[in-house]
């Protein structure tokens, strides 16, 4: 069994109305791990804790490497172009950024196609792809994604799924909070968050069935 890159053991954490009381999750290199749960179940809170943004009341979180967090609400600045937003997250020059966007797996996201467009003029899919690229410029080996396919058109969804598959194939570790049945098809395993606890979804049980149980 491969070593866990992300290990969450018996974590308890309270944030606003969200209460996690006994959550355990693990993810290894080359795995896409899904976090399933109703709104308010703690998926986003758990990702924030793994990213180091929230401290658990008890339990342990171990991260072997560098984690990049793509939140559901992007941190992009509307009045700036894609390039200027990217420059805020890296010391790379314009030429170096363009090389990353066109000669690495980031080319799948096609951000170079709208590199000089202001964020306020972008579609939701463009914004999401730009947000992912901004996180990936730091070269994390772990990617935390909160609802990456929410409210996106089909081409944008396909680009993001293709990128996730590529990141995984190169040994990256991804944890995804999602409601998307389509996204869960790409997960190695899925954890259900319910009543503050985590359960590894058995093979043969669909996410919809788990939520309705």
mmCIF file of C-alpha atoms in Angstrom:
data_model
loop_
_atom_site.group_PDB
_atom_site.id
_atom_site.type_symbol
_atom_site.label_atom_id
_atom_site.label_comp_id
_atom_site.label_asym_id
_atom_site.label_seq_id
_atom_site.Cartn_x
_atom_site.Cartn_y
_atom_site.Cartn_z
ATOM 1 C CA UNK A 1 0.000 0.000 0.000
ATOM 2 C CA UNK A 2 1.448 3.382 -1.005
ATOM 3 C CA UNK A 3 2.302 6.003 1.600
ATOM 4 C CA UNK A 4 -0.355 8.601 2.327
ATOM 5 C CA UNK A 5 0.442 12.068 1.005
ATOM 6 C CA UNK A 6 -2.486 13.514 2.950
ATOM 7 C CA UNK A 7 -3.563 11.917 6.215
ATOM 8 C CA UNK A 8 -6.471 13.176 8.323
ATOM 9 C CA UNK A 9 -6.973 11.173 11.514
ATOM 10 C CA UNK A 10 -9.888 11.556 13.932
ATOM 11 C CA UNK A 11 -10.181 15.281 13.320
ATOM 12 C CA UNK A 12 -12.710 17.409 15.173
ATOM 13 C CA UNK A 13 -13.267 20.982 14.052
ATOM 14 C CA UNK A 14 -15.956 23.624 14.464
ATOM 15 C CA UNK A 15 -16.502 26.543 12.089
ATOM 16 C CA UNK A 16 -19.690 28.617 12.208
ATOM 17 C CA UNK A 17 -22.498 26.033 12.007
ATOM 18 C CA UNK A 18 -20.269 23.269 10.674
ATOM 19 C CA UNK A 19 -19.116 20.681 13.173
ATOM 20 C CA UNK A 20 -16.750 17.831 12.320
ATOM 21 C CA UNK A 21 -16.449 15.410 15.223
ATOM 22 C CA UNK A 22 -14.523 12.376 13.990
ATOM 23 C CA UNK A 23 -13.187 12.619 10.457
ATOM 24 C CA UNK A 24 -10.485 10.423 8.936
ATOM 25 C CA UNK A 25 -9.409 10.717 5.288
ATOM 26 C CA UNK A 26 -6.307 9.599 3.397
ATOM 27 C CA UNK A 27 -4.948 10.210 -0.089
ATOM 28 C CA UNK A 28 -1.859 8.790 -1.778
ATOM 29 C CA UNK A 29 0.247 9.851 -4.738
ATOM 30 C CA UNK A 30 -1.656 9.492 -8.003
ATOM 31 C CA UNK A 31 -5.056 9.446 -6.300
ATOM 32 C CA UNK A 32 -8.144 11.583 -6.795
ATOM 33 C CA UNK A 33 -10.196 11.467 -3.601
ATOM 34 C CA UNK A 34 -13.759 12.760 -3.501
ATOM 35 C CA UNK A 35 -15.488 14.402 -0.544
ATOM 36 C CA UNK A 36 -19.246 13.953 -0.711
ATOM 37 C CA UNK A 37 -21.853 15.569 1.498
ATOM 38 C CA UNK A 38 -24.827 17.878 1.675
ATOM 39 C CA UNK A 39 -24.357 21.638 1.992
ATOM 40 C CA UNK A 40 -23.043 22.378 5.461
ATOM 41 C CA UNK A 41 -21.594 18.894 5.935
ATOM 42 C CA UNK A 42 -18.070 20.278 6.327
ATOM 43 C CA UNK A 43 -16.440 19.529 2.969
ATOM 44 C CA UNK A 44 -15.083 23.063 2.496
ATOM 45 C CA UNK A 45 -14.114 23.327 6.156
ATOM 46 C CA UNK A 46 -12.132 20.094 5.913
ATOM 47 C CA UNK A 47 -10.295 21.270 2.792
ATOM 48 C CA UNK A 48 -9.458 24.544 4.561
ATOM 49 C CA UNK A 49 -8.013 22.590 7.477
ATOM 50 C CA UNK A 50 -5.903 20.431 5.157
ATOM 51 C CA UNK A 51 -4.670 23.635 3.499
ATOM 52 C CA UNK A 52 -3.587 24.902 6.926
ATOM 53 C CA UNK A 53 -6.175 27.680 7.085
ATOM 54 C CA UNK A 54 -8.068 26.222 10.059
ATOM 55 C CA UNK A 55 -6.756 24.435 13.112
ATOM 56 C CA UNK A 56 -8.547 21.299 14.298
ATOM 57 C CA UNK A 57 -9.703 21.117 17.900
ATOM 58 C CA UNK A 58 -8.387 17.553 18.056
ATOM 59 C CA UNK A 59 -6.924 14.895 15.810
ATOM 60 C CA UNK A 60 -4.054 15.192 13.344
ATOM 61 C CA UNK A 61 -3.598 16.379 9.771
ATOM 62 C CA UNK A 62 -0.382 15.437 7.973
ATOM 63 C CA UNK A 63 0.521 16.795 4.548
ATOM 64 C CA UNK A 64 3.577 15.407 2.769
ATOM 65 C CA UNK A 65 4.499 18.155 0.319
ATOM 66 C CA UNK A 66 2.998 21.421 -0.862
ATOM 67 C CA UNK A 67 -0.761 21.887 -1.145
ATOM 68 C CA UNK A 68 -2.532 24.284 -3.493
ATOM 69 C CA UNK A 69 -6.136 25.227 -2.671
ATOM 70 C CA UNK A 70 -8.643 26.166 -5.396
ATOM 71 C CA UNK A 71 -11.595 27.591 -3.471
ATOM 72 C CA UNK A 72 -15.146 27.697 -4.788
ATOM 73 C CA UNK A 73 -15.107 31.497 -4.706
ATOM 74 C CA UNK A 74 -12.098 32.624 -6.715
ATOM 75 C CA UNK A 75 -9.615 35.194 -5.419
ATOM 76 C CA UNK A 76 -9.195 36.906 -8.785
ATOM 77 C CA UNK A 77 -9.219 40.693 -9.210
ATOM 78 C CA UNK A 78 -11.869 41.746 -11.735
ATOM 79 C CA UNK A 79 -10.081 44.827 -13.059
ATOM 80 C CA UNK A 80 -6.875 42.961 -13.874
ATOM 81 C CA UNK A 81 -6.097 40.740 -16.847
ATOM 82 C CA UNK A 82 -5.395 37.034 -16.556
ATOM 83 C CA UNK A 83 -1.666 37.733 -16.854
ATOM 84 C CA UNK A 84 -1.696 40.422 -14.163
ATOM 85 C CA UNK A 85 -3.624 38.124 -11.833
ATOM 86 C CA UNK A 86 -1.085 35.354 -12.397
ATOM 87 C CA UNK A 87 1.804 37.739 -11.694
ATOM 88 C CA UNK A 88 0.355 38.318 -8.231
ATOM 89 C CA UNK A 89 0.976 34.652 -7.386
ATOM 90 C CA UNK A 90 4.461 34.198 -8.816
ATOM 91 C CA UNK A 91 7.774 35.963 -9.393
ATOM 92 C CA UNK A 92 7.960 34.553 -12.926
ATOM 93 C CA UNK A 93 8.173 36.938 -15.872
ATOM 94 C CA UNK A 94 5.461 37.188 -18.532
ATOM 95 C CA UNK A 95 7.544 35.036 -20.872
ATOM 96 C CA UNK A 96 8.117 32.408 -18.175
ATOM 97 C CA UNK A 97 4.420 32.344 -17.282
ATOM 98 C CA UNK A 98 3.458 31.877 -20.930
ATOM 99 C CA UNK A 99 5.934 29.006 -21.162
ATOM 100 C CA UNK A 100 4.309 27.325 -18.153
ATOM 101 C CA UNK A 101 0.850 27.844 -19.647
ATOM 102 C CA UNK A 102 1.752 26.411 -23.048
ATOM 103 C CA UNK A 103 4.494 23.812 -22.453
ATOM 104 C CA UNK A 104 3.323 22.013 -19.288
ATOM 105 C CA UNK A 105 0.112 20.235 -18.275
ATOM 106 C CA UNK A 106 -1.353 23.711 -17.700
ATOM 107 C CA UNK A 107 -1.771 23.948 -21.471
ATOM 108 C CA UNK A 108 -4.866 21.746 -21.032
ATOM 109 C CA UNK A 109 -6.582 24.690 -19.320
ATOM 110 C CA UNK A 110 -6.044 26.978 -22.349
ATOM 111 C CA UNK A 111 -5.463 30.074 -20.214
ATOM 112 C CA UNK A 112 -3.071 31.471 -22.829
ATOM 113 C CA UNK A 113 -6.097 31.887 -25.122
ATOM 114 C CA UNK A 114 -7.400 34.726 -22.926
ATOM 115 C CA UNK A 115 -4.213 35.854 -21.208
ATOM 116 C CA UNK A 116 -4.809 39.590 -21.798
ATOM 117 C CA UNK A 117 -8.543 39.582 -21.058
ATOM 118 C CA UNK A 118 -9.749 41.308 -17.896
ATOM 119 C CA UNK A 119 -11.377 39.008 -15.357
ATOM 120 C CA UNK A 120 -14.604 41.043 -15.375
ATOM 121 C CA UNK A 121 -15.095 40.074 -19.034
ATOM 122 C CA UNK A 122 -14.451 36.357 -18.522
ATOM 123 C CA UNK A 123 -16.958 33.522 -18.439
ATOM 124 C CA UNK A 124 -17.239 31.352 -15.344
ATOM 125 C CA UNK A 125 -15.212 28.654 -17.054
ATOM 126 C CA UNK A 126 -12.385 31.048 -17.867
ATOM 127 C CA UNK A 127 -12.271 32.280 -14.274
ATOM 128 C CA UNK A 128 -12.123 28.755 -12.893
ATOM 129 C CA UNK A 129 -9.348 27.709 -15.277
ATOM 130 C CA UNK A 130 -7.385 30.864 -14.399
ATOM 131 C CA UNK A 131 -7.847 30.210 -10.672
ATOM 132 C CA UNK A 132 -6.474 26.686 -11.088
ATOM 133 C CA UNK A 133 -3.509 27.949 -13.117
ATOM 134 C CA UNK A 134 -2.675 30.578 -10.484
ATOM 135 C CA UNK A 135 -2.431 27.868 -7.829
ATOM 136 C CA UNK A 136 -0.444 25.484 -10.039
ATOM 137 C CA UNK A 137 2.287 28.011 -10.834
ATOM 138 C CA UNK A 138 3.622 27.325 -7.327
ATOM 139 C CA UNK A 139 4.169 23.659 -8.332
ATOM 140 C CA UNK A 140 2.188 21.922 -5.576
ATOM 141 C CA UNK A 141 2.092 18.132 -5.499
ATOM 142 C CA UNK A 142 -1.300 18.258 -3.755
ATOM 143 C CA UNK A 143 -4.357 19.977 -5.175
ATOM 144 C CA UNK A 144 -7.399 20.766 -3.029
ATOM 145 C CA UNK A 145 -10.476 21.702 -5.071
ATOM 146 C CA UNK A 146 -13.827 22.953 -3.781
ATOM 147 C CA UNK A 147 -16.645 22.343 -6.293
ATOM 148 C CA UNK A 148 -14.392 22.722 -9.371
ATOM 149 C CA UNK A 149 -17.187 22.003 -11.879
ATOM 150 C CA UNK A 150 -19.953 24.102 -10.317
ATOM 151 C CA UNK A 151 -21.917 26.264 -12.796
ATOM 152 C CA UNK A 152 -19.533 25.617 -15.709
ATOM 153 C CA UNK A 153 -20.337 24.889 -19.343
ATOM 154 C CA UNK A 154 -19.408 21.537 -20.870
ATOM 155 C CA UNK A 155 -16.151 22.647 -22.607
ATOM 156 C CA UNK A 156 -14.826 24.161 -19.360
ATOM 157 C CA UNK A 157 -15.800 21.041 -17.400
ATOM 158 C CA UNK A 158 -14.011 18.842 -19.934
ATOM 159 C CA UNK A 159 -10.834 20.949 -19.765
ATOM 160 C CA UNK A 160 -10.766 20.784 -15.964
ATOM 161 C CA UNK A 161 -11.453 17.043 -15.858
ATOM 162 C CA UNK A 162 -8.709 16.450 -18.446
ATOM 163 C CA UNK A 163 -6.320 18.528 -16.349
ATOM 164 C CA UNK A 164 -7.194 16.576 -13.190
ATOM 165 C CA UNK A 165 -6.553 13.289 -15.008
ATOM 166 C CA UNK A 166 -3.186 14.598 -16.230
ATOM 167 C CA UNK A 167 -2.163 15.860 -12.777
ATOM 168 C CA UNK A 168 -3.089 12.470 -11.314
ATOM 169 C CA UNK A 169 -1.179 10.537 -13.992
ATOM 170 C CA UNK A 170 2.006 12.404 -13.070
ATOM 171 C CA UNK A 171 1.725 11.379 -9.424
ATOM 172 C CA UNK A 172 -0.206 14.345 -8.105
ATOM 173 C CA UNK A 173 -2.668 13.981 -5.245
ATOM 174 C CA UNK A 174 -6.094 15.616 -5.491
ATOM 175 C CA UNK A 175 -8.886 16.005 -2.955
ATOM 176 C CA UNK A 176 -12.154 17.289 -4.377
ATOM 177 C CA UNK A 177 -15.319 18.454 -2.640
ATOM 178 C CA UNK A 178 -18.115 18.084 -5.151
ATOM 179 C CA UNK A 179 -21.769 17.359 -5.861
ATOM 180 C CA UNK A 180 -21.000 16.248 -9.418
ATOM 181 C CA UNK A 181 -21.642 12.606 -10.320
ATOM 182 C CA UNK A 182 -19.433 13.229 -13.359
ATOM 183 C CA UNK A 183 -16.531 14.337 -11.156
ATOM 184 C CA UNK A 184 -16.864 11.355 -8.835
ATOM 185 C CA UNK A 185 -16.372 9.001 -11.808
ATOM 186 C CA UNK A 186 -12.749 10.162 -11.841
ATOM 187 C CA UNK A 187 -12.157 9.529 -8.125
ATOM 188 C CA UNK A 188 -10.144 6.595 -6.790
ATOM 189 C CA UNK A 189 -12.295 6.636 -3.660
ATOM 190 C CA UNK A 190 -15.020 8.756 -2.098
ATOM 191 C CA UNK A 191 -15.622 9.745 1.507
ATOM 192 C CA UNK A 192 -19.105 10.660 2.700
ATOM 193 C CA UNK A 193 -19.263 13.425 5.312
ATOM 194 C CA UNK A 194 -22.443 13.109 7.339
ATOM 195 C CA UNK A 195 -23.378 14.099 10.892
ATOM 196 C CA UNK A 196 -19.811 15.265 11.503
ATOM 197 C CA UNK A 197 -18.234 11.922 10.633
ATOM 198 C CA UNK A 198 -16.552 10.412 7.571
ATOM 199 C CA UNK A 199 -17.302 7.097 5.899
ATOM 200 C CA UNK A 200 -15.438 5.529 2.986
ATOM 201 C CA UNK A 201 -18.050 4.820 0.325
ATOM 202 C CA UNK A 202 -18.193 1.083 -0.512
ATOM 203 C CA UNK A 203 -17.750 0.012 -4.127
ATOM 204 C CA UNK A 204 -21.055 -0.230 -5.946
ATOM 205 C CA UNK A 205 -22.769 2.521 -3.943
ATOM 206 C CA UNK A 206 -23.389 5.651 -5.995
ATOM 207 C CA UNK A 207 -22.985 9.134 -4.474
ATOM 208 C CA UNK A 208 -26.712 9.768 -4.950
ATOM 209 C CA UNK A 209 -27.584 6.575 -3.082
ATOM 210 C CA UNK A 210 -25.201 7.477 -0.262
ATOM 211 C CA UNK A 211 -26.711 10.932 0.177
ATOM 212 C CA UNK A 212 -30.255 9.570 0.237
ATOM 213 C CA UNK A 213 -29.500 6.745 2.644
#
